[in-house]
Amino acid sequence: MKIEFVLNGKPVSAELRGNERLMDLLRRLGMKSVKEACGTGDCGSCNVIVDGKLINSCMMLAVQARGKTVTTVEGITPEEKLHPIQSALLEYTASQCGFCIPGIIMTAKYIADNHPTADEQTIRQILIANICRCGGYTKIVDAVSAALKQIQR
């Protein structure tokens, strides 16, 4: 079965493999930021934005992306520049191993797009769906707060 959708601002046509998950299709299309950790929608490592909604791509069939707009970390900024969220995560040394960071970036992008004036409590409530086994959440929350302020300027 073939589907068409918009991936990171560009139209894509893809032949699906059976009941392929969106995460697997995105990785097959070269979106290496989309990671599988739990495979059950519990960790947030595979988070992407689909039509403005934060989605665990391991829990969505690829066929459900037909006609939709999908954004991964690779598509949040043009020309391989760093997004303010990425810059803040680096500045606040909020990443250790980096495995969970793409999912956290997409969650933070969702926060920036839908809750641009979010306070610390709101940021923490939304980020609770992301599991980071290596680091603490304080630096991540501080980085997201700083990025929101930077984006608002």
PDB file of N, CA and C in Angstrom, residues 83-134:
ATOM      1  N   HIS A  83      17.686  24.817  16.465  1.00  0.00           N
ATOM      2  CA  HIS A  83      16.484  25.457  16.977  1.00  0.00           C
ATOM      3  C   HIS A  83      16.830  25.996  18.370  1.00  0.00           C
ATOM      4  N   PRO A  84      16.172  27.062  18.834  1.00  0.00           N
ATOM      5  CA  PRO A  84      16.438  27.559  20.190  1.00  0.00           C
ATOM      6  C   PRO A  84      16.328  26.480  21.272  1.00  0.00           C
ATOM      7  N   ILE A  85      15.462  25.506  21.077  1.00  0.00           N
ATOM      8  CA  ILE A  85      15.347  24.413  22.045  1.00  0.00           C
ATOM      9  C   ILE A  85      16.640  23.600  22.070  1.00  0.00           C
ATOM     10  N   GLN A  86      17.162  23.282  20.898  1.00  0.00           N
ATOM     11  CA  GLN A  86      18.415  22.530  20.826  1.00  0.00           C
ATOM     12  C   GLN A  86      19.565  23.324  21.442  1.00  0.00           C
ATOM     13  N   SER A  87      19.626  24.608  21.128  1.00  0.00           N
ATOM     14  CA  SER A  87      20.686  25.462  21.683  1.00  0.00           C
ATOM     15  C   SER A  87      20.616  25.508  23.203  1.00  0.00           C
ATOM     16  N   ALA A  88      19.402  25.628  23.734  1.00  0.00           N
ATOM     17  CA  ALA A  88      19.237  25.697  25.192  1.00  0.00           C
ATOM     18  C   ALA A  88      19.630  24.376  25.853  1.00  0.00           C
ATOM     19  N   LEU A  89      19.271  23.258  25.248  1.00  0.00           N
ATOM     20  CA  LEU A  89      19.653  21.965  25.815  1.00  0.00           C
ATOM     21  C   LEU A  89      21.172  21.826  25.868  1.00  0.00           C
ATOM     22  N   LEU A  90      21.851  22.322  24.848  1.00  0.00           N
ATOM     23  CA  LEU A  90      23.321  22.313  24.853  1.00  0.00           C
ATOM     24  C   LEU A  90      23.870  23.259  25.911  1.00  0.00           C
ATOM     25  N   GLU A  91      23.333  24.473  25.935  1.00  0.00           N
ATOM     26  CA  GLU A  91      23.808  25.489  26.878  1.00  0.00           C
ATOM     27  C   GLU A  91      23.649  25.034  28.330  1.00  0.00           C
ATOM     28  N   TYR A  92      22.559  24.368  28.630  1.00  0.00           N
ATOM     29  CA  TYR A  92      22.281  23.927  29.999  1.00  0.00           C
ATOM     30  C   TYR A  92      22.839  22.526  30.282  1.00  0.00           C
ATOM     31  N   THR A  93      23.612  21.994  29.358  1.00  0.00           N
ATOM     32  CA  THR A  93      24.156  20.626  29.450  1.00  0.00           C
ATOM     33  C   THR A  93      23.090  19.644  29.947  1.00  0.00           C
ATOM     34  N   ALA A  94      21.958  19.676  29.277  1.00  0.00           N
ATOM     35  CA  ALA A  94      20.806  18.872  29.691  1.00  0.00           C
ATOM     36  C   ALA A  94      20.809  17.473  29.080  1.00  0.00           C
ATOM     37  N   SER A  95      21.818  17.158  28.295  1.00  0.00           N
ATOM     38  CA  SER A  95      21.879  15.862  27.638  1.00  0.00           C
ATOM     39  C   SER A  95      23.117  15.114  28.093  1.00  0.00           C
ATOM     40  N   GLN A  96      22.949  13.834  28.383  1.00  0.00           N
ATOM     41  CA  GLN A  96      24.118  13.018  28.697  1.00  0.00           C
ATOM     42  C   GLN A  96      24.361  12.051  27.543  1.00  0.00           C
ATOM     43  N   CYS A  97      23.651  10.947  27.482  1.00  0.00           N
ATOM     44  CA  CYS A  97      23.909  10.002  26.392  1.00  0.00           C
ATOM     45  C   CYS A  97      23.275  10.476  25.090  1.00  0.00           C
ATOM     46  N   GLY A  98      22.196  11.236  25.181  1.00  0.00           N
ATOM     47  CA  GLY A  98      21.557  11.789  23.994  1.00  0.00           C
ATOM     48  C   GLY A  98      20.470  10.936  23.379  1.00  0.00           C
ATOM     49  N   PHE A  99      20.275   9.699  23.844  1.00  0.00           N
ATOM     50  CA  PHE A  99      19.295   8.813  23.222  1.00  0.00           C
ATOM     51  C   PHE A  99      17.879   9.369  23.306  1.00  0.00           C
ATOM     52  N   CYS A 100      17.506   9.906  24.453  1.00  0.00           N
ATOM     53  CA  CYS A 100      16.133  10.387  24.657  1.00  0.00           C
ATOM     54  C   CYS A 100      15.928  11.815  24.153  1.00  0.00           C
ATOM     55  N   ILE A 101      17.004  12.514  23.875  1.00  0.00           N
ATOM     56  CA  ILE A 101      16.922  13.946  23.570  1.00  0.00           C
ATOM     57  C   ILE A 101      16.058  14.269  22.348  1.00  0.00           C
ATOM     58  N   PRO A 102      16.107  13.516  21.247  1.00  0.00           N
ATOM     59  CA  PRO A 102      15.206  13.866  20.140  1.00  0.00           C
ATOM     60  C   PRO A 102      13.728  13.876  20.549  1.00  0.00           C
ATOM     61  N   GLY A 103      13.315  12.898  21.351  1.00  0.00           N
ATOM     62  CA  GLY A 103      11.932  12.881  21.839  1.00  0.00           C
ATOM     63  C   GLY A 103      11.635  14.056  22.745  1.00  0.00           C
ATOM     64  N   ILE A 104      12.602  14.417  23.573  1.00  0.00           N
ATOM     65  CA  ILE A 104      12.441  15.576  24.451  1.00  0.00           C
ATOM     66  C   ILE A 104      12.373  16.853  23.625  1.00  0.00           C
ATOM     67  N   ILE A 105      13.187  16.939  22.585  1.00  0.00           N
ATOM     68  CA  ILE A 105      13.145  18.116  21.704  1.00  0.00           C
ATOM     69  C   ILE A 105      11.765  18.247  21.072  1.00  0.00           C
ATOM     70  N   MET A 106      11.197  17.144  20.611  1.00  0.00           N
ATOM     71  CA  MET A 106       9.877  17.214  19.982  1.00  0.00           C
ATOM     72  C   MET A 106       8.795  17.568  20.999  1.00  0.00           C
ATOM     73  N   THR A 107       8.931  17.084  22.222  1.00  0.00           N
ATOM     74  CA  THR A 107       7.980  17.466  23.271  1.00  0.00           C
ATOM     75  C   THR A 107       8.114  18.950  23.573  1.00  0.00           C
ATOM     76  N   ALA A 108       9.347  19.433  23.661  1.00  0.00           N
ATOM     77  CA  ALA A 108       9.580  20.861  23.913  1.00  0.00           C
ATOM     78  C   ALA A 108       9.061  21.706  22.757  1.00  0.00           C
ATOM     79  N   LYS A 109       9.202  21.218  21.527  1.00  0.00           N
ATOM     80  CA  LYS A 109       8.670  21.938  20.357  1.00  0.00           C
ATOM     81  C   LYS A 109       7.148  22.010  20.450  1.00  0.00           C
ATOM     82  N   TYR A 110       6.531  20.921  20.864  1.00  0.00           N
ATOM     83  CA  TYR A 110       5.086  20.909  21.070  1.00  0.00           C
ATOM     84  C   TYR A 110       4.699  21.945  22.131  1.00  0.00           C
ATOM     85  N   ILE A 111       5.453  22.002  23.217  1.00  0.00           N
ATOM     86  CA  ILE A 111       5.188  22.998  24.268  1.00  0.00           C
ATOM     87  C   ILE A 111       5.318  24.399  23.691  1.00  0.00           C
ATOM     88  N   ALA A 112       6.393  24.655  22.948  1.00  0.00           N
ATOM     89  CA  ALA A 112       6.623  25.987  22.364  1.00  0.00           C
ATOM     90  C   ALA A 112       5.496  26.381  21.420  1.00  0.00           C
ATOM     91  N   ASP A 113       4.994  25.430  20.658  1.00  0.00           N
ATOM     92  CA  ASP A 113       3.934  25.714  19.683  1.00  0.00           C
ATOM     93  C   ASP A 113       2.560  25.882  20.328  1.00  0.00           C
ATOM     94  N   ASN A 114       2.307  25.154  21.414  1.00  0.00           N
ATOM     95  CA  ASN A 114       0.965  25.112  21.993  1.00  0.00           C
ATOM     96  C   ASN A 114       0.828  25.760  23.364  1.00  0.00           C
ATOM     97  N   HIS A 115       1.948  25.948  24.045  1.00  0.00           N
ATOM     98  CA  HIS A 115       1.952  26.552  25.384  1.00  0.00           C
ATOM     99  C   HIS A 115       3.162  27.482  25.502  1.00  0.00           C
ATOM    100  N   PRO A 116       3.255  28.493  24.639  1.00  0.00           N
ATOM    101  CA  PRO A 116       4.476  29.314  24.574  1.00  0.00           C
ATOM    102  C   PRO A 116       4.823  30.058  25.856  1.00  0.00           C
ATOM    103  N   THR A 117       3.867  30.244  26.741  1.00  0.00           N
ATOM    104  CA  THR A 117       4.154  30.927  28.008  1.00  0.00           C
ATOM    105  C   THR A 117       4.093  29.951  29.187  1.00  0.00           C
ATOM    106  N   ALA A 118       4.330  28.682  28.916  1.00  0.00           N
ATOM    107  CA  ALA A 118       4.239  27.653  29.954  1.00  0.00           C
ATOM    108  C   ALA A 118       5.167  27.951  31.121  1.00  0.00           C
ATOM    109  N   ASP A 119       4.646  27.725  32.325  1.00  0.00           N
ATOM    110  CA  ASP A 119       5.478  27.863  33.517  1.00  0.00           C
ATOM    111  C   ASP A 119       6.161  26.518  33.799  1.00  0.00           C
ATOM    112  N   GLU A 120       7.001  26.503  34.824  1.00  0.00           N
ATOM    113  CA  GLU A 120       7.771  25.296  35.136  1.00  0.00           C
ATOM    114  C   GLU A 120       6.868  24.093  35.393  1.00  0.00           C
ATOM    115  N   GLN A 121       5.781  24.301  36.106  1.00  0.00           N
ATOM    116  CA  GLN A 121       4.877  23.198  36.420  1.00  0.00           C
ATOM    117  C   GLN A 121       4.270  22.600  35.147  1.00  0.00           C
ATOM    118  N   THR A 122       3.844  23.457  34.224  1.00  0.00           N
ATOM    119  CA  THR A 122       3.264  22.977  32.967  1.00  0.00           C
ATOM    120  C   THR A 122       4.303  22.224  32.152  1.00  0.00           C
ATOM    121  N   ILE A 123       5.513  22.764  32.086  1.00  0.00           N
ATOM    122  CA  ILE A 123       6.593  22.093  31.354  1.00  0.00           C
ATOM    123  C   ILE A 123       6.829  20.707  31.949  1.00  0.00           C
ATOM    124  N   ARG A 124       6.910  20.624  33.264  1.00  0.00           N
ATOM    125  CA  ARG A 124       7.135  19.332  33.928  1.00  0.00           C
ATOM    126  C   ARG A 124       5.983  18.354  33.653  1.00  0.00           C
ATOM    127  N   GLN A 125       4.741  18.854  33.684  1.00  0.00           N
ATOM    128  CA  GLN A 125       3.585  17.987  33.444  1.00  0.00           C
ATOM    129  C   GLN A 125       3.615  17.403  32.037  1.00  0.00           C
ATOM    130  N   ILE A 126       4.026  18.202  31.066  1.00  0.00           N
ATOM    131  CA  ILE A 126       4.059  17.708  29.687  1.00  0.00           C
ATOM    132  C   ILE A 126       5.278  16.810  29.462  1.00  0.00           C
ATOM    133  N   LEU A 127       6.415  17.176  30.034  1.00  0.00           N
ATOM    134  CA  LEU A 127       7.638  16.377  29.866  1.00  0.00           C
ATOM    135  C   LEU A 127       7.608  15.057  30.636  1.00  0.00           C
ATOM    136  N   ILE A 128       6.616  14.874  31.503  1.00  0.00           N
ATOM    137  CA  ILE A 128       6.560  13.639  32.287  1.00  0.00           C
ATOM    138  C   ILE A 128       6.445  12.407  31.387  1.00  0.00           C
ATOM    139  N   ALA A 129       5.985  12.597  30.174  1.00  0.00           N
ATOM    140  CA  ALA A 129       5.848  11.491  29.225  1.00  0.00           C
ATOM    141  C   ALA A 129       7.179  11.098  28.589  1.00  0.00           C
ATOM    142  N   ASN A 130       8.254  11.803  28.916  1.00  0.00           N
ATOM    143  CA  ASN A 130       9.583  11.483  28.387  1.00  0.00           C
ATOM    144  C   ASN A 130      10.446  10.909  29.504  1.00  0.00           C
ATOM    145  N   ILE A 131      11.018   9.752  29.256  1.00  0.00           N
ATOM    146  CA  ILE A 131      11.887   9.124  30.245  1.00  0.00           C
ATOM    147  C   ILE A 131      13.341   9.346  29.850  1.00  0.00           C
ATOM    148  N   CYS A 132      14.115   9.876  30.800  1.00  0.00           N
ATOM    149  CA  CYS A 132      15.559  10.055  30.629  1.00  0.00           C
ATOM    150  C   CYS A 132      16.223   9.242  31.732  1.00  0.00           C
ATOM    151  N   ARG A 133      16.918   8.198  31.349  1.00  0.00           N
ATOM    152  CA  ARG A 133      17.516   7.305  32.346  1.00  0.00           C
ATOM    153  C   ARG A 133      18.891   7.778  32.809  1.00  0.00           C
ATOM    154  N   CYS A 134      19.526   8.668  32.062  1.00  0.00           N
ATOM    155  CA  CYS A 134      20.904   9.075  32.379  1.00  0.00           C
ATOM    156  C   CYS A 134      20.997  10.345  33.211  1.00  0.00           C
TER     157      CYS A 134
END
